[in-house]
Coordinates of C-alpha atoms in Angstrom, one line a residue:
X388 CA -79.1 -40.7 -84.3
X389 CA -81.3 -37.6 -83.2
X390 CA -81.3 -34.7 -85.6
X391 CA -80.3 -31.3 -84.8
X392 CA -83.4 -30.0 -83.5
X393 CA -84.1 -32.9 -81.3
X394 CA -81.0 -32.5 -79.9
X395 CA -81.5 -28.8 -79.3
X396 CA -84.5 -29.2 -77.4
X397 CA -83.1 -32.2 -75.3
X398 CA -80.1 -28.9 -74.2
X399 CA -82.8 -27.1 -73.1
X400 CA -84.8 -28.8 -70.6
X401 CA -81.6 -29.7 -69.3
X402 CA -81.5 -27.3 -65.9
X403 CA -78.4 -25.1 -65.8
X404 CA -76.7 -26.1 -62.8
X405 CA -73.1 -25.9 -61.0
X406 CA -71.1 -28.0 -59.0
X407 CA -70.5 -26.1 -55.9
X408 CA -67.8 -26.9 -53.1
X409 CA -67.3 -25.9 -49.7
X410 CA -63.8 -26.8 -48.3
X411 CA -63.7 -26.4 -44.3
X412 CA -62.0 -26.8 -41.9
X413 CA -64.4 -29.9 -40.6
X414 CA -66.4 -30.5 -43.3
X415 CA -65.5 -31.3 -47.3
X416 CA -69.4 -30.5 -48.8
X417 CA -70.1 -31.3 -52.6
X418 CA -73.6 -30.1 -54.0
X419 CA -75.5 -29.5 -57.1
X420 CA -77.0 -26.0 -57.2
X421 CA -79.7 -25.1 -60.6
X422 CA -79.7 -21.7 -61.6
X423 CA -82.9 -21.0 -59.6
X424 CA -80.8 -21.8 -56.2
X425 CA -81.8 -25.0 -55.4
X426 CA -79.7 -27.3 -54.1
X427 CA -80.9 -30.9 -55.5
X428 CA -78.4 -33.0 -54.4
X429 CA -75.3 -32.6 -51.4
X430 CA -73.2 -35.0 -49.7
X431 CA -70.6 -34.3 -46.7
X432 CA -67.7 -36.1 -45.5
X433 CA -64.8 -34.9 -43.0
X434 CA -62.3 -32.8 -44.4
X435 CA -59.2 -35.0 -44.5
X436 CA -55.8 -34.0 -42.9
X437 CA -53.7 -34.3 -46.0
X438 CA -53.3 -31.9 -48.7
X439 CA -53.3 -35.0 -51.4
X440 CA -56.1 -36.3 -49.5
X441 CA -58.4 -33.4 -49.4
X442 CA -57.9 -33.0 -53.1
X443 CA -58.5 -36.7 -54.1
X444 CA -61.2 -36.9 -51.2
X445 CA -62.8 -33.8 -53.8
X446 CA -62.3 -34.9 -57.1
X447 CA -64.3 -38.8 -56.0
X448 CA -66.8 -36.7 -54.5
X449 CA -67.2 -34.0 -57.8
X450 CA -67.4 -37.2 -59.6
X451 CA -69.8 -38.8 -57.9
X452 CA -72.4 -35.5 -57.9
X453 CA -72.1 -36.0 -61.8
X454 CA -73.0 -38.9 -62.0
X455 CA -76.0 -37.8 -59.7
X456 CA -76.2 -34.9 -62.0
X457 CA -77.1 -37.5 -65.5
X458 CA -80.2 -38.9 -63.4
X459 CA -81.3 -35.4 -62.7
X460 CA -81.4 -33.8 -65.7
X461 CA -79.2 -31.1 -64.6
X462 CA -76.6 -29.8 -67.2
X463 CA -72.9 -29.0 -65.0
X464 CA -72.1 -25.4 -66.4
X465 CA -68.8 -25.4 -64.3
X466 CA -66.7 -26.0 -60.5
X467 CA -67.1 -23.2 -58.0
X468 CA -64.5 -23.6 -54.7
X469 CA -65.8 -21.8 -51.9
X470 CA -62.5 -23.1 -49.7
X471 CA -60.7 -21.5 -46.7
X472 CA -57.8 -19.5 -46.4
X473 CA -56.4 -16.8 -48.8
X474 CA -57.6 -17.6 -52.2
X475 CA -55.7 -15.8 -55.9
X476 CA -59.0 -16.5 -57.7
X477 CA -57.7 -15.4 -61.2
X478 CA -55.8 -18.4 -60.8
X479 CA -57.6 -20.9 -59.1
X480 CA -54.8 -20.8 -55.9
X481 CA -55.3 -21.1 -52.3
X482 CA -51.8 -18.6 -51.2
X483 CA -52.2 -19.0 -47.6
X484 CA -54.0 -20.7 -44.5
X485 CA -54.4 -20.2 -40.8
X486 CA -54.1 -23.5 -39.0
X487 CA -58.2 -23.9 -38.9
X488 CA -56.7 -25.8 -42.6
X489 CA -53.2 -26.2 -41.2
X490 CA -50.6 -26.7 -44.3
X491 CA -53.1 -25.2 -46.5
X492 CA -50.7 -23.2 -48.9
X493 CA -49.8 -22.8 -52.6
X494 CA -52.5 -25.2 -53.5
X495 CA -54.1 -25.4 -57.1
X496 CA -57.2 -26.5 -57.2
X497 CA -58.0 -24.9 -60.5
X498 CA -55.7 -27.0 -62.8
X499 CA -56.1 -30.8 -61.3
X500 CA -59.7 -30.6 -61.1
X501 CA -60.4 -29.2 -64.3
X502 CA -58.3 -31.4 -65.9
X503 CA -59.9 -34.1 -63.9
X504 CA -63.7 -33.2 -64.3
X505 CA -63.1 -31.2 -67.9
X506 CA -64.9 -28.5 -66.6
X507 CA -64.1 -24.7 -66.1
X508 CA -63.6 -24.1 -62.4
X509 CA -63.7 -21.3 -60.1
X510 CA -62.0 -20.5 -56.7
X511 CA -62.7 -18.2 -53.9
X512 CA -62.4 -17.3 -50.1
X513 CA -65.0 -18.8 -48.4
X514 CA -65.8 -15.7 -46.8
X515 CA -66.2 -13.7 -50.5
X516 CA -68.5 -17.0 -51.7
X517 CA -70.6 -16.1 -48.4
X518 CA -71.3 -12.9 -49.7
X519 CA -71.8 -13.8 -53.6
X520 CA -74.4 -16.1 -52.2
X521 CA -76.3 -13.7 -50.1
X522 CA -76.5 -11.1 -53.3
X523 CA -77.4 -14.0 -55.7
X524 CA -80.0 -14.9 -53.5
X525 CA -80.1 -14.2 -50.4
X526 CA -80.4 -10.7 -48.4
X527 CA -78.1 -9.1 -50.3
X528 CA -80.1 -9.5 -53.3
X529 CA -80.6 -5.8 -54.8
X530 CA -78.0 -4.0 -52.1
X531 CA -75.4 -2.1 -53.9
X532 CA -73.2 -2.5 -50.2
X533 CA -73.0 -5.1 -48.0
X534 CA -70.6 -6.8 -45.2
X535 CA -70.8 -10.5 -44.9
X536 CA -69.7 -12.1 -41.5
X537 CA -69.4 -15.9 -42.0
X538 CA -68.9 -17.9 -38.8
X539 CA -67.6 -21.4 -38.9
X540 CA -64.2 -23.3 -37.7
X541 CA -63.3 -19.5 -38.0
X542 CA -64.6 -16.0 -38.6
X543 CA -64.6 -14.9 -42.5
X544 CA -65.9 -12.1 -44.5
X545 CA -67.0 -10.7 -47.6
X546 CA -67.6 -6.6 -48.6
X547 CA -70.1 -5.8 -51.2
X548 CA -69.7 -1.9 -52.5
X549 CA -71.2 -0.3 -55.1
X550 CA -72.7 -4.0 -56.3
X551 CA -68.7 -5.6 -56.4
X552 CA -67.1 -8.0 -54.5
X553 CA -63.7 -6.6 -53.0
X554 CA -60.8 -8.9 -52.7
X555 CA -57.9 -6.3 -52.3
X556 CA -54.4 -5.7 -53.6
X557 CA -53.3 -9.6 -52.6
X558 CA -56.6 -10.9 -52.2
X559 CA -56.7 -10.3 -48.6
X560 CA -59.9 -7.9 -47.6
X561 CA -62.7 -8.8 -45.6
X562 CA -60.4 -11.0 -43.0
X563 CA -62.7 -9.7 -40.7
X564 CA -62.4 -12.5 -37.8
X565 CA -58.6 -10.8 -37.6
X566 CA -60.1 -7.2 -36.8
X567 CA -58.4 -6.7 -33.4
X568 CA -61.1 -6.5 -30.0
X569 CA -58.8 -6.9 -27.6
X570 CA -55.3 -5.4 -26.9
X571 CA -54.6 -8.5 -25.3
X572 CA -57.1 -11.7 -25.6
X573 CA -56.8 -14.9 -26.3
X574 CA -54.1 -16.7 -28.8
X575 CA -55.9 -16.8 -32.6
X576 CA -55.1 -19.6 -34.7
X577 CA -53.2 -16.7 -37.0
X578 CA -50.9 -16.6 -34.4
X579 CA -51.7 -12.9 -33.0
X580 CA -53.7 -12.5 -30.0
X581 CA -57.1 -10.6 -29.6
X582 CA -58.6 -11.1 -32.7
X583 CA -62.2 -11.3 -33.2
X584 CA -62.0 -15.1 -34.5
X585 CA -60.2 -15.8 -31.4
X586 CA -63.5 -15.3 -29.4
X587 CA -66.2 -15.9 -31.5
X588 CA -65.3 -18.8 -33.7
X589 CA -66.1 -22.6 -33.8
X590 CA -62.7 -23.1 -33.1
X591 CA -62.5 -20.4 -29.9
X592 CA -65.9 -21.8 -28.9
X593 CA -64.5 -25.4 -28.4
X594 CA -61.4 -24.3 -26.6
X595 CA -63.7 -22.8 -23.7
X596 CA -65.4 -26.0 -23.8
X597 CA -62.7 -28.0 -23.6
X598 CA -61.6 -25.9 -20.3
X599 CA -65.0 -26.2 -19.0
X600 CA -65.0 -30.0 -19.3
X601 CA -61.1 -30.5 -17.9
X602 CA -63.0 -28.4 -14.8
X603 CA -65.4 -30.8 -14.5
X604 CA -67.9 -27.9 -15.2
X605 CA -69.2 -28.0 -18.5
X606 CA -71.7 -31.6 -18.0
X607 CA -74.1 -30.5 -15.5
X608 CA -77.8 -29.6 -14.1
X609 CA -78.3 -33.3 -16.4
X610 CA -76.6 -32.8 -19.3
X611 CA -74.4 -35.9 -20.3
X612 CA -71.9 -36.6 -22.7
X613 CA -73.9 -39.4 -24.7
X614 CA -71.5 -41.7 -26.2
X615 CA -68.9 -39.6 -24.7
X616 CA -68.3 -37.4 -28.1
X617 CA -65.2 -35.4 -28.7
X618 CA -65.6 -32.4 -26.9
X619 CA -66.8 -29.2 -29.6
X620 CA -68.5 -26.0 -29.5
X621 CA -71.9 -27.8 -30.1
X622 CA -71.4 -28.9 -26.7
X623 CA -71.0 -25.6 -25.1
X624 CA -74.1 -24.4 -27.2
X625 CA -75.8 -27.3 -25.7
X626 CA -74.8 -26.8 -22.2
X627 CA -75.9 -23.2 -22.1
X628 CA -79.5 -24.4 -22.9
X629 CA -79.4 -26.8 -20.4
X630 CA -78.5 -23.2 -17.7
X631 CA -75.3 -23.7 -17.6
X632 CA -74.0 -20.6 -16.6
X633 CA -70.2 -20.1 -17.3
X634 CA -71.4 -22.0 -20.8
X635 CA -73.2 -19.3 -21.5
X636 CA -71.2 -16.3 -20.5
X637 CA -68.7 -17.6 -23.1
X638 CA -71.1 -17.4 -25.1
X639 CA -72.3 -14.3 -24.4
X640 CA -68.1 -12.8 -24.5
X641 CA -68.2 -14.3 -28.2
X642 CA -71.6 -12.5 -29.3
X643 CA -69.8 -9.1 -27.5
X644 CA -66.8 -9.7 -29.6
X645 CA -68.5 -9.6 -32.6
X646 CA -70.2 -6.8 -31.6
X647 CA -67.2 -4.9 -31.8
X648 CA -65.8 -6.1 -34.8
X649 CA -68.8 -5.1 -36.4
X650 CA -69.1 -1.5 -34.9
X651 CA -65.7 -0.8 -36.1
X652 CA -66.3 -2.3 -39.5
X653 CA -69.5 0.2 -39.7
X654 CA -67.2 3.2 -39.0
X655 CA -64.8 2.0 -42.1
X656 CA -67.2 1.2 -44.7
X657 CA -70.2 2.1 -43.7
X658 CA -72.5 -0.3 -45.5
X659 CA -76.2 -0.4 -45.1
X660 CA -76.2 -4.0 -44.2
X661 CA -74.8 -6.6 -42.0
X662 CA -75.2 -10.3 -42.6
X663 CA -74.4 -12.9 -40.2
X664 CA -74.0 -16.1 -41.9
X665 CA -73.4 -19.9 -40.6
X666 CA -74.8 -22.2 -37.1
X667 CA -73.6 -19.1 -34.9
X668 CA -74.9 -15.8 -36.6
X669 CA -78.5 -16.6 -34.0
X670 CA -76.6 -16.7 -31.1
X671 CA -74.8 -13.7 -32.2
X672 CA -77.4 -11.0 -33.8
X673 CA -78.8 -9.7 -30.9
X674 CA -76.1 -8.6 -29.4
X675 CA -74.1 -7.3 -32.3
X676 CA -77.6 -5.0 -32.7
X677 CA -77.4 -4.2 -29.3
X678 CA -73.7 -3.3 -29.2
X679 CA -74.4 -1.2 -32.5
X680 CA -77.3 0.9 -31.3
X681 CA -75.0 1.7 -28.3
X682 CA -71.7 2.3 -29.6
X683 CA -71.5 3.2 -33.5
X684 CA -71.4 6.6 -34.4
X685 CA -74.8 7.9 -34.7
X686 CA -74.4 8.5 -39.0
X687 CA -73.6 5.0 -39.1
X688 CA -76.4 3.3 -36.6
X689 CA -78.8 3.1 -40.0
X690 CA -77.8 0.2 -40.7
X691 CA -79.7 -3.3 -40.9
X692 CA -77.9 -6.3 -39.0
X693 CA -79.6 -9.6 -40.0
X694 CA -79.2 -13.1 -39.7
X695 CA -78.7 -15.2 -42.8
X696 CA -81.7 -16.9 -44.2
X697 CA -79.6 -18.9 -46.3
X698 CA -79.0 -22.7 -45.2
X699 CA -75.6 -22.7 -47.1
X700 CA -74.7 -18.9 -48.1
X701 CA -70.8 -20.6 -49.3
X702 CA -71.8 -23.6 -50.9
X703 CA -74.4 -21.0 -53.1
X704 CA -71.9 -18.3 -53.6
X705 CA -69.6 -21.0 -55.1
X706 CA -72.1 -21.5 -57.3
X707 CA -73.2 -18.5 -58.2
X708 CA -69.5 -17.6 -59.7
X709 CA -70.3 -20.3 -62.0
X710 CA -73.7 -19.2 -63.2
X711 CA -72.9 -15.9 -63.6
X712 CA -69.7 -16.7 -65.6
X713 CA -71.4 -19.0 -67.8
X714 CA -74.2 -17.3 -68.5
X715 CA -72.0 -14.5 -69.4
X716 CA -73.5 -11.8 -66.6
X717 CA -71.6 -9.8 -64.9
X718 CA -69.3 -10.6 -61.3

């Protein structure tokens, strides 16, 4: 048996790493993330339809990044959830989802997984992970205040002020894809109408597809349907850099929605930085700069709006809970 000191010195070349999650609305995404940011190891599988499912779905894939985690030589610190819908994080429960996770409610993840995996875990909005990432280590790092827009299935959000994340009285700031643009507008998937989410998300994106297709107008000027794929918004992205024109003006109405939102969210809390985050913030950025230099306030025009740099801004802030709790700094 190893002494004490051998042992001592075997804990620390170990490399401080978490187990991060991101639970989506598509996509169930397990990684390992060191303490430096870098993700060594991350698998992906669809998000199953079942509550049971998703969780057992998780736990076999947690499991199998620790095994991954033995071979290399990373030491798990912890579990951070970066998971949709309104999250208590004191204790570890998703209250509430919109249908993007339909039936998504009163779920505990902190209590079957750390019993499972004997490991402390952490939950949170996957809009509030968004921003911890981008402050850990991304363009947030070193700005004391800071709005987050995370675009996915739906639209999420996380406010930085004064160098702390703000959840709210219930744990319900930063919905920012439910910041009203229209007084009318399409149906959201939170059952209002008008909301920003209901224009710009994944989920808005691949209902105008789907329109475009039943019209027989979305597969044209030579762009097929290879294998004749479920119809998404990757599709309609696809179709507009192909010229599709009405492709693109959807498009375009999405990137002027968010535009809005984020003019009115610089008149609120005027932060002096804007982050668009996920596989739409490009198509978005201009614009939303565009729209800002015309229509904020002039006081709150000084304000930088950027496109993440961060491959996976959720799957990092669910990490970063973990590294900064166990290595006893301050969230």
């Amino acid at each position: 048996m190893p002494d004490s000191k051998s042992m001592d010195i075997d804990h620390i070349l170990e490399i401080q790493s978490a187990l991060a999650v991101d639970l989506g609305g598509t996509h169930l995404r397990v990684a390992i993330v060191t303490n430096s940011g870098k993700i060594v190891y991350k698998t992906s599988k669809p998000t199953p339809d079942g509550n049971d499912e998703k969780l057992r779905e998780l736990l076999n894939m947690l499991q199998e990044a620790c095994c991954e985690a033995v071979d290399l030589n990373c030491r798990i610190l912890g579990v951070g959830i970066s998971t949709g819908g309104r999250v208590n994080p004191r204790a570890g429960i998703v209250m509430h989802s919109t249908k993007a996770l339909d039936g998504w409610n009163e779920i505990d993840l902190r209590s079957p997984i750390s019993a499972k995996m004997h490991l402390p875990v952490w939950v949170d909005n996957d809009g509030n992970c968004a921003a911890l990432g981008e402050r850990k280590f991304g363009c947030g790092v070193n700005i004391e205040d800071f709005i987050t827009i995370a675009t996915g299935t739906g639209i999420g959000g996380g406010i930085i002020l004064d160098n702390k994340l703000i959840h709210g009285n219930n744990f319900c700031a930063a919905e920012l894809g439910h910041i009203k643009v229209s007084l009318d507008g399409p149906k959201c998937l939170c059952g209002s109408t008008g909301c920003a989410e209901a224009y710009s998300s994944g989920a808005a994106l691949q209902r105008e597809a789907v329109k475009l297709n039943e019209a027989g107008e979305l597969f044209i000027n030579g762009y097929k349907n290879e294998g004749n794929q479920q119809i998404s918004a990757k599709h309609l992205m696809e179709a507009a850099e192909h010229g599709n024109q009405k492709a693109q003006a959807v498009i375009d109405l999405a990137a002027k929605a968010m535009g809005y939102a984020v003019t009115s969210m610089l008149h609120v809390l005027n932060p002096s930085l804007v982050i668009l985050c996920g596989i739409f913030a490009p198509l978005y950025v201009n614009e939303v700069r565009r729209m800002v230099d015309e229509d904020a306030l002039r006081s709150a025009r000084n304000v930088q709006i950027r496109a993440s740099e961060l491959v996976e801004p959720a799957l990092l802030g669910a990490a970063s809970i973990v590294l900064e709790y166990a290595t006893r700094r301050t969230y």
